Short mmCIF file of C-alpha atoms in Angstrom, two decimals:
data_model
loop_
_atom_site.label_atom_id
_atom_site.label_comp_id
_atom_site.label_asym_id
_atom_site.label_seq_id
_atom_site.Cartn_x
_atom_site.Cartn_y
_atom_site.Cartn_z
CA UNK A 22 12.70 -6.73 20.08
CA UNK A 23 12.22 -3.43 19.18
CA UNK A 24 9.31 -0.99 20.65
CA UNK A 25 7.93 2.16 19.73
CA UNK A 26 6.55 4.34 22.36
CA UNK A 27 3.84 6.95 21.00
CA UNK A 28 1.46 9.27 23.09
CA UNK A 29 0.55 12.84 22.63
CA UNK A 30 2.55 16.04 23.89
CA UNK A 31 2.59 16.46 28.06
CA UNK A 32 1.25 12.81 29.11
CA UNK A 33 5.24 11.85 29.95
CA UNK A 34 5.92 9.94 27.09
CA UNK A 35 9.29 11.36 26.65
CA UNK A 36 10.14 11.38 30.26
CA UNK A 37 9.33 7.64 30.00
CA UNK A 38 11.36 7.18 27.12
CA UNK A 39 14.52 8.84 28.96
CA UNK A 40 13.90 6.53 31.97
CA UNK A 41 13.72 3.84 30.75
CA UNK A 42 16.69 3.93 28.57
CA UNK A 43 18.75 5.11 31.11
CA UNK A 44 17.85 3.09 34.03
CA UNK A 45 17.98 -0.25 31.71
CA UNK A 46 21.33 0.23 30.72
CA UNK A 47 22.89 1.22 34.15
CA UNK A 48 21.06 -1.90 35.78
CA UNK A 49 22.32 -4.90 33.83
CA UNK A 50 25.67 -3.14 32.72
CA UNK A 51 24.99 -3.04 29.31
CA UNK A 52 26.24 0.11 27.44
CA UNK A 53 23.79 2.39 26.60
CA UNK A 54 23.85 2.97 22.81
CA UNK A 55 22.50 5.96 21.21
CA UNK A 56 21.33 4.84 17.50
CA UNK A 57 20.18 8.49 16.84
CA UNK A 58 18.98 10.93 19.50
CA UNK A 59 15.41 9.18 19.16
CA UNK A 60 16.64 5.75 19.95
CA UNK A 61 18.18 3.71 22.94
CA UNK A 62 18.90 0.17 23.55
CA UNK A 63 18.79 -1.29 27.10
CA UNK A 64 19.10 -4.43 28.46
CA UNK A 65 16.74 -7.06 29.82
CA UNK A 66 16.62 -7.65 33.21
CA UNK A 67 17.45 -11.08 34.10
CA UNK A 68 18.71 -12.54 37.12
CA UNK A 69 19.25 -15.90 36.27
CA UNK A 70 22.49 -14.78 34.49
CA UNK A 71 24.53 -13.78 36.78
CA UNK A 72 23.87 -17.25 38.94
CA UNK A 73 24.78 -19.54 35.55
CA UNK A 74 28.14 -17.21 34.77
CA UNK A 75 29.44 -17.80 38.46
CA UNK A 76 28.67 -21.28 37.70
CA UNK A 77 30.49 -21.20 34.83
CA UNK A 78 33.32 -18.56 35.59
CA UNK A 79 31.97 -17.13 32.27
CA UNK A 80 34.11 -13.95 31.17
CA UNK A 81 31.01 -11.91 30.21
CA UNK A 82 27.32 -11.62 30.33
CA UNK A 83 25.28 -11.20 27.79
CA UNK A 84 21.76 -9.82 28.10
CA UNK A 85 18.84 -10.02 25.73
CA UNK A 86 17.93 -6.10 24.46
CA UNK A 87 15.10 -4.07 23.97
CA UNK A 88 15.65 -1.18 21.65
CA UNK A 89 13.12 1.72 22.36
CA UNK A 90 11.96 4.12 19.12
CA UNK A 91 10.32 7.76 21.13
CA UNK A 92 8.51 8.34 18.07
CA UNK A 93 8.06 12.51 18.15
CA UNK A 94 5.74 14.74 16.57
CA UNK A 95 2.15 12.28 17.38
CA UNK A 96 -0.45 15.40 17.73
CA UNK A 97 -3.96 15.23 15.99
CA UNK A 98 -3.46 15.23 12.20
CA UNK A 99 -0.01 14.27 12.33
CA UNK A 100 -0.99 11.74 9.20
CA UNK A 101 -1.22 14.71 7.14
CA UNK A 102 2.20 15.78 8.69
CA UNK A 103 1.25 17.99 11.48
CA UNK A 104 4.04 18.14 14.42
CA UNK A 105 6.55 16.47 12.11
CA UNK A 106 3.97 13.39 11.86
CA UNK A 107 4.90 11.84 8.85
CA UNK A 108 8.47 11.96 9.66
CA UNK A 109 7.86 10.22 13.04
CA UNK A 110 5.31 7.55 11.68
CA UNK A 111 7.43 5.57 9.34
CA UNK A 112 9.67 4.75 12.38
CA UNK A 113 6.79 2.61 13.82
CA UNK A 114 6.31 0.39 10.93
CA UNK A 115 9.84 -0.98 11.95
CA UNK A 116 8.31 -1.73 15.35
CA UNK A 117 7.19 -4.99 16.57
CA UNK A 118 4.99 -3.37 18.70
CA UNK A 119 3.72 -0.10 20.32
CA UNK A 120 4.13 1.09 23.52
CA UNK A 121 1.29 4.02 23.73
CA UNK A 122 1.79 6.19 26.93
CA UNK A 123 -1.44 7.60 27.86
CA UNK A 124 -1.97 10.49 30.90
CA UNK A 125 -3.79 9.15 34.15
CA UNK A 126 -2.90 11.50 36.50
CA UNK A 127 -4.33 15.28 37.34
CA UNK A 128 -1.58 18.14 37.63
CA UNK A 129 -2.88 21.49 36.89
CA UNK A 130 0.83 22.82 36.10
CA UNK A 131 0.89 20.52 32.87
CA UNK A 132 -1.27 21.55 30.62
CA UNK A 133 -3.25 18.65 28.72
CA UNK A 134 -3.33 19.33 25.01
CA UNK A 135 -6.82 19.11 24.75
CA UNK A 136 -7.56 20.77 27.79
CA UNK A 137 -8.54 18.05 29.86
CA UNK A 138 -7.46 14.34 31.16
CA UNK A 139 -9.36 12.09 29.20
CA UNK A 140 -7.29 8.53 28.02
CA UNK A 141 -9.85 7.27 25.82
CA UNK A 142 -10.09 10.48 23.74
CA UNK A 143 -6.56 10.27 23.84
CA UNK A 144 -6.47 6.86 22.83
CA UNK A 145 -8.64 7.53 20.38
CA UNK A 146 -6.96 10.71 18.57
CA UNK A 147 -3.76 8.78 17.96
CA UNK A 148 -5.58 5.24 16.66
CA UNK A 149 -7.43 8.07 14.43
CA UNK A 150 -3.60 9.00 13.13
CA UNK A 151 -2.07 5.64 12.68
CA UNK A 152 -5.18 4.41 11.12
CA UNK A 153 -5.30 7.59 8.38
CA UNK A 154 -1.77 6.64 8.06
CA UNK A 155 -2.71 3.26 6.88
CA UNK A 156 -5.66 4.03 4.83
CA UNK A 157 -3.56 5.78 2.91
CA UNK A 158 -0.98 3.31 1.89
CA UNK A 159 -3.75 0.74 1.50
CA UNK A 160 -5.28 3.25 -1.23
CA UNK A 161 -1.45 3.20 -2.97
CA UNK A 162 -1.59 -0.11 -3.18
CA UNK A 163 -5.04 -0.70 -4.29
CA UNK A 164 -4.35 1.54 -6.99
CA UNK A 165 -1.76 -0.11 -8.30
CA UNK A 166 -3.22 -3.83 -7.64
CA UNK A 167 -6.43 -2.45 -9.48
CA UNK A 168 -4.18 -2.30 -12.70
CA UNK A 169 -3.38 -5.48 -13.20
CA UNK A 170 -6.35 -7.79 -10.85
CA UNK A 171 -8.43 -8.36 -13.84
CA UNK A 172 -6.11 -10.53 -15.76
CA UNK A 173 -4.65 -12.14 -12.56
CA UNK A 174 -6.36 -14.27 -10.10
CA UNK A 175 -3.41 -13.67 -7.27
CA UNK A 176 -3.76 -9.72 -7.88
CA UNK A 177 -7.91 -10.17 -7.74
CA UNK A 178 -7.42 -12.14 -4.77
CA UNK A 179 -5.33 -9.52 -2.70
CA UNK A 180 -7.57 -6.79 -4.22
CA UNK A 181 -10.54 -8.10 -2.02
CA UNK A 182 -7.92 -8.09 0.81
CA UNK A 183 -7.05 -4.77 0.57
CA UNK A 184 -10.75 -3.87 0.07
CA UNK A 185 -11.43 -5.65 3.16
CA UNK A 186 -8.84 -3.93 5.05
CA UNK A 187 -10.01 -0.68 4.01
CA UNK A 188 -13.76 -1.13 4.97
CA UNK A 189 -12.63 -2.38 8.45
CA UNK A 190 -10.21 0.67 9.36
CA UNK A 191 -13.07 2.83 8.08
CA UNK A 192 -15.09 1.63 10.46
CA UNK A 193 -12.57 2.72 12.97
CA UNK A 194 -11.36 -0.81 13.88
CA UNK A 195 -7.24 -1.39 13.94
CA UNK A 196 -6.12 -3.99 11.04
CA UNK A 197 -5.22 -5.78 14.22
CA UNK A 198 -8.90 -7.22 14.27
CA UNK A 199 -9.20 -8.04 10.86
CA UNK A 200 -8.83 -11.40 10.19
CA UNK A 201 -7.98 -12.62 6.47
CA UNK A 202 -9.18 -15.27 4.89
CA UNK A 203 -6.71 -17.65 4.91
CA UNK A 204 -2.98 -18.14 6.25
CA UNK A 205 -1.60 -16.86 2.97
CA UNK A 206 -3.74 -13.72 2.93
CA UNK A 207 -2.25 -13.30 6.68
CA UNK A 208 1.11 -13.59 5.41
CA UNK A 209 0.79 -11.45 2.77
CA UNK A 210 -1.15 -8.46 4.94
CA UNK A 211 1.77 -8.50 7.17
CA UNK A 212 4.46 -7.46 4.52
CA UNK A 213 1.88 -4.32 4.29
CA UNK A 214 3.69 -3.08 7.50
CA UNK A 215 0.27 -1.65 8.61
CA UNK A 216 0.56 0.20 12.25
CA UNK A 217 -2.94 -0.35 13.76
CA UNK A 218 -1.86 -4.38 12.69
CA UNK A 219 0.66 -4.01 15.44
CA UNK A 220 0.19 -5.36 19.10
CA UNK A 221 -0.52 -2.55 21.71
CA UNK A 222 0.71 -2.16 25.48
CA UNK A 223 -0.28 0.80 27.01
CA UNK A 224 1.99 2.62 29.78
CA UNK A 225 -0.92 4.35 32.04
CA UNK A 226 1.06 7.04 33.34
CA UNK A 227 0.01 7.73 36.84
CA UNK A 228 1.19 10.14 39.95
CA UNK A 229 3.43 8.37 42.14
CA UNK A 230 0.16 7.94 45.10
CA UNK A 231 -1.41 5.50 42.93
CA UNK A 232 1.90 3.13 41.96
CA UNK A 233 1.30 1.36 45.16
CA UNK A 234 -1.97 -0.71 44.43
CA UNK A 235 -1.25 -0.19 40.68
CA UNK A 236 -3.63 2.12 39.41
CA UNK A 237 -6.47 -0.25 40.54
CA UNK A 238 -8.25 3.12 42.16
CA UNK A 239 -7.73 5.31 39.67
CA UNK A 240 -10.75 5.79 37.04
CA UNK A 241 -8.92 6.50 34.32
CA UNK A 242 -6.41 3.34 34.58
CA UNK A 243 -9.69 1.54 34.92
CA UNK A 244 -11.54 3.13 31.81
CA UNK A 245 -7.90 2.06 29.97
CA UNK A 246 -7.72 -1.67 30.85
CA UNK A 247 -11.42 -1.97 30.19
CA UNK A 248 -10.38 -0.33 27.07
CA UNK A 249 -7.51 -2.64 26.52
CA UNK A 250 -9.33 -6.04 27.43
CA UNK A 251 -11.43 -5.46 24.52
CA UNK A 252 -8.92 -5.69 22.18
CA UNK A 253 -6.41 -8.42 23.43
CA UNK A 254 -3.62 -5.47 24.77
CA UNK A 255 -1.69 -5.36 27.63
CA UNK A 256 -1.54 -2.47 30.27
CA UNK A 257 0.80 -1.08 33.26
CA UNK A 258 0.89 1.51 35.08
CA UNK A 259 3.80 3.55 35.34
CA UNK A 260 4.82 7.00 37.03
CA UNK A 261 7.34 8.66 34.52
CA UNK A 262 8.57 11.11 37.27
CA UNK A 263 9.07 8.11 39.77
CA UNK A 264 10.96 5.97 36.82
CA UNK A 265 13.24 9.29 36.31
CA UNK A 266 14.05 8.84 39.28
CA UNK A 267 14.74 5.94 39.51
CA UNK A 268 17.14 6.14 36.60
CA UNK A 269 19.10 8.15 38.61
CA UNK A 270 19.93 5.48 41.65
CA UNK A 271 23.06 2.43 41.56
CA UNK A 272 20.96 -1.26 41.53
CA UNK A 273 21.45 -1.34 45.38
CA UNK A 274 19.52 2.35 46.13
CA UNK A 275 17.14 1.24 43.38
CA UNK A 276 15.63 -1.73 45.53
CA UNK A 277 15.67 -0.02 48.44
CA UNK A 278 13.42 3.12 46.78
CA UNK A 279 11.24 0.63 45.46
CA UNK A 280 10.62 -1.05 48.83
CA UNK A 281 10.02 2.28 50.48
CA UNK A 282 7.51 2.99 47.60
CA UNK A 283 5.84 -0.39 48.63
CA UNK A 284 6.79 -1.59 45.32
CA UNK A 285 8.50 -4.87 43.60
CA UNK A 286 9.51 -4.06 40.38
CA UNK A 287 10.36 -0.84 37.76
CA UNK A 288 8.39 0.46 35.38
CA UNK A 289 10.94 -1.15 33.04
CA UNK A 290 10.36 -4.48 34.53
CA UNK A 291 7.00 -3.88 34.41
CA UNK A 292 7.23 -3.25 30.49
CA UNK A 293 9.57 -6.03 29.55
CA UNK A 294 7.13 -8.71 31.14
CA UNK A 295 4.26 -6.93 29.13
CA UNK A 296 6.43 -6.97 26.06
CA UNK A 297 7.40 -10.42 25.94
CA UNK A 298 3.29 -11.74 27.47
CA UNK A 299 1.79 -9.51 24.28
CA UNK A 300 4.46 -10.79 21.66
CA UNK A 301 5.04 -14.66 23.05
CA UNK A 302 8.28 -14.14 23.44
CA UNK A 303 10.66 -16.03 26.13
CA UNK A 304 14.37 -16.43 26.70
CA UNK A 305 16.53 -19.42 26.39
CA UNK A 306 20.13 -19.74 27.44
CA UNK A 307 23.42 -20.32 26.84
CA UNK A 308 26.95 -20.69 29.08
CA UNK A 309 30.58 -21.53 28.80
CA UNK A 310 33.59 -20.06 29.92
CA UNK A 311 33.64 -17.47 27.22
CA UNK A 312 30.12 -15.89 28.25
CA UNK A 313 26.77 -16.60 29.59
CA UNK A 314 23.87 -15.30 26.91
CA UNK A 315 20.19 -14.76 26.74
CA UNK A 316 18.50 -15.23 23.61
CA UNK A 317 14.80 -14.13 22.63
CA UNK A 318 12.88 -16.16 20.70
CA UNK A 319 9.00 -16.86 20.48
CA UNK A 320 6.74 -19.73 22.24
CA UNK A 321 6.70 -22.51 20.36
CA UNK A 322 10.02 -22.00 18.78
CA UNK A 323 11.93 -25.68 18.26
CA UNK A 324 15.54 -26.24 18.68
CA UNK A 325 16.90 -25.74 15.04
CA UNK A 326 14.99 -22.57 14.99
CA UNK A 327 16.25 -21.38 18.08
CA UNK A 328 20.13 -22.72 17.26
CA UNK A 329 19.42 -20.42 14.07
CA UNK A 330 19.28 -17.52 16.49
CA UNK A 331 22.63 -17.36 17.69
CA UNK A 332 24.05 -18.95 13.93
CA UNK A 333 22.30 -19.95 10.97
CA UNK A 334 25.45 -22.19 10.22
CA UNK A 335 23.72 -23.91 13.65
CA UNK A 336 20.10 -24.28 12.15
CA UNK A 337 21.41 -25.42 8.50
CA UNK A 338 23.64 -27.94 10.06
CA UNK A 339 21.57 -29.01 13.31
CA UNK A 340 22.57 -32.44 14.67
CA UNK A 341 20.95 -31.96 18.38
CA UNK A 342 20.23 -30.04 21.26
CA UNK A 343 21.77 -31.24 25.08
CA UNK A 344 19.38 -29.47 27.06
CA UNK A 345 18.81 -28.79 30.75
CA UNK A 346 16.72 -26.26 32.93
CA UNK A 347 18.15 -23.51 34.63
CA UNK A 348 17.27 -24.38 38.21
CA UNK A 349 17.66 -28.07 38.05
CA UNK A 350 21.45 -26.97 36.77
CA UNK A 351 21.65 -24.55 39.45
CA UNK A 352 20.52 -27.07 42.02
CA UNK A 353 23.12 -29.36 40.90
CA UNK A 354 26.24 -27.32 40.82
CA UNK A 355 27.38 -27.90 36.93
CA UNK A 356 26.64 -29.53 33.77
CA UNK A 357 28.66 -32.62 34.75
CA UNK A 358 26.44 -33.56 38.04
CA UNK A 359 23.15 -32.92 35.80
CA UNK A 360 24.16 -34.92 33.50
CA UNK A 361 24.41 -37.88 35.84
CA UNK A 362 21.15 -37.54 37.18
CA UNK A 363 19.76 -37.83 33.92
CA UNK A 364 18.40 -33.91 33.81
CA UNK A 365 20.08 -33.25 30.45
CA UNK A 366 18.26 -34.46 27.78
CA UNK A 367 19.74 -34.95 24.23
CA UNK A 368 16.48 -33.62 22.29
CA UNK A 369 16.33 -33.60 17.99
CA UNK A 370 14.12 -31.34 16.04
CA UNK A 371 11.11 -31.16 16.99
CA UNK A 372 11.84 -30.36 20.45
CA UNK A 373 10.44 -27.23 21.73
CA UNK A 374 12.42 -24.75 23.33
CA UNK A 375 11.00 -23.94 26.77
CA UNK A 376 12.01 -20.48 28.93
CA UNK A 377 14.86 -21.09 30.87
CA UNK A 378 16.34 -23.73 29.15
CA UNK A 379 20.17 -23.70 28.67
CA UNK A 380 21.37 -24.93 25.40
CA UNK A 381 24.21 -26.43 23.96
CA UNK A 382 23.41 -27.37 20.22
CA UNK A 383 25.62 -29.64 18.26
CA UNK A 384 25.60 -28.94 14.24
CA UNK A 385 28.10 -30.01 11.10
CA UNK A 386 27.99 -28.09 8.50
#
C-alpha cells in the first residue's frame, strides 16, 4: 500500500510525515528504508504476529508495509508548477490513495499561508490543484482520441468518457464521483491515473488538548468530517507535534505516554485502520518455522488470488487452501490440536479469504 500525504505549507504535514515514518519503523522492528529523501516505508502494526511466531518458534517476523510519498511543493497554482508543483504531483498518481493533512489547530507563532485557519478553503485550494492537474491530461488525451474517434467506435466511445470527465471536474467535482457508464469504461478511466479519482483520508491536525475526545469539540474537525461524509472519505485526527514525539519513545514509554494522554492508539494506528477501512483492504497470514508473515490483500479476495500474493507459481498452480483463524489456533496451542477439532478447513477456489486467517496453500505447478 502506498500513500501520499499532501497539505499546504505550515499545517504539519511534514512533521507528520517524519513521525510517522520514524515511529512505524522503530515499533514493529522493521528497518526503516529511505527510497529517496521524500519517501519512507514503515511497518504495520500488528499484534497478532508476535503470538503466532512464539507458537511457531518462527525465526522472523514479517510485517505488512505502508510506504509513505511527502509529496512537497502543494501551494496554490502548483498545477502550473508553482512551489515545485509539477515535480511533486506526478508522485501521487503512483499512490493508491491520499492522505491530505489539513490545519485544525490555532497557534499564532505559525503563520497560516493564507493568513488564517480555515480547512475547507484549504481543502479546497489543493482539490483546485489536483483537479487542474487532471484537466489537463484529460485535454492531452482528448486531443489525441479526437484524431482518430470518427472512424472508430472504441475511440468515439472513450471520447464521450473523457468528455464526461471533463464536464464533471469543471464543475469542481473529483473524478472520484463520476461514475462511467459501464464496467469497461471504469476500467479503462482508471489506467488515466487521474488524482481527484483517488480515495481521500484526511489527517485533521489538531493541538495536543483536543486528542483526548478526538477532535469531537473542535469546529474545524467538525466542518472537515462533515466535509468528508459527503464524499465517502475517511478522517482522524492527529497532533503532528504529539506523534513527533512520540517517535522519539521505545514501544514500552510509548504506551505509557499514550495512557497519560488518555489515549489508545498513535496517530499511525489511527491512519493504518483508516487506510485499510477506505481501500478494503485486510491481512491474512502465514507461519512456519522459517517466519511468521502478514499479507495485504482486498475484501473479497479468494484463495488463489491471495496464494498469488506471496507467489504467482501458487495462484497458477493452486490445488487448495488448509485454513484456520488466528484465535481459534491460538486457543488451541498449534496447528496439530486445530486440526483435530475440525477448525482447519481444507477450502478450494472460491473460498474467500477472511482477516485473520492463517494460510497454508498447496499448489503443483
Amino acid at each position: 500500500m502506498k500513500l501520499g500525504i499532501v497539505g499546504l505549507p505550515n499545517v504539519g504535514k511534514s512533521t507528520l510525515f517524519n513521525s510517522l515514518t520514524k515511529a512505524g519503523a522503530e515499533s514493529a522492528n522493521y528497518p526503516f528504508c529511505t527510497i529517496d529523501p521524500n519517501v519512507g516505508v514503515v511497518s504495520v502494526p500488528d499484534e497478532r504476529l508476535g503470538k503466532l511466531a512464539a507458537l511457531y518458534d518462527s525465526a522472523k517476523i514479517v510485517p505488512a508495509v505502508i510506504e509513505f510519498v511527502d509529496i512537497a511543493g502543494l501551494v496554490k497554482g502548483a498545477s502550473k508548477g508553482e512551489g515545485l508543483g509539477n515535480q511533486f504531483l506526478s508522485h501521487i498518481r503512483e499512490t493508491d490513495a491520499i492522505v491530505h493533512v489539513v490545519r485544525c489547530f490555532e497557534n499564532t507563532n505559525i503563520v497560516h499561508v493564507d493568513g488564517s485557519i480555515d480547512p475547507l478553503r484549504d481543502i479546497e485550494t489543493i482539490n483546485y490543484e489536483l483537479i487542474f492537474s487532471d484537466l489537463d491530461i484529460l485535454e492531452r488525451r482528448i486531443a489525441k482520441v479526437s484524431r482518430g474517434a470518427r472512424n472508430d467506435k472504441a475511440l468515439a466511445k472513450e471520447l464521450t468518457l473523457l468528455e464526461g470527465i471533463k464536464a464533471h471536474l469543471e464543475q469542481s467535482k473529483p473524478a472520484r464521483s463520476y461514475e462511467p457508464e459501464d464496467d469497461d469504461m471504469k476500467a479503462l478511466m482508471a489506467t488515466y491515473d487521474l488524482l481527484t479519482a483517488k480515495p481521500v483520508i484526511y489527517a485533521a491536525n489538531v493541538s495536543e488538548d483536543d486528542l483526548a475526545d478526538d477532535g469531537a469539540s473542535n469546529k474545524y474537525v467538525q466542518a472537515v468530517r462533515e466535509y468528508a461524509a459527503k464524499e465517502g472519505s475517511e478522517v482522524f485526527a492527529v497532533c503532528a507535534q504529539i506523534e513527533e514525539e512520540i517517535s522519539e519513545l521505545d514501544d514500552d514509554e510509548k504506551k505509557e505516554f499514550l495512557e497519560d494522554l488518555g489515549l489508545k492508539e498513535s496517530g499511525l494506528d489511527k491512519l493504518i485502520k483508516a487506510s485499510y477501512s477506505l481501500l478494503g483492504l485486510i491481512s491474512f497470514l502465514t507461519a512456519g518455522p522459517t517466519e511468521t508473515r502478514a499479507w495485504t490483500i482486498r475484501k473479497g479476495t479468494k484463495a488463489p488470488g491471495a496464494a498469488g500474493k506471496i507467489h504467482s507459481d501458487f495462484e497458477r498452480g493452486f490445488i487448495k487452501a488448509e485454513v484456520v483463524y488466528y484465535q481459534d489456533l491460538l486457543d488451541c496451542g498449534s496447528y496439530a490440536a486445530a486440526k483435530e477439532k475440525g477448525l482447519v478447513g481444507i477450502e478450494g477456489k472460491d473460498y474467500v479469504v477472511k482477516d485473520g486467517d492463517v494460510i497454508l496453500f498447496r499448489f503443483n505447478v
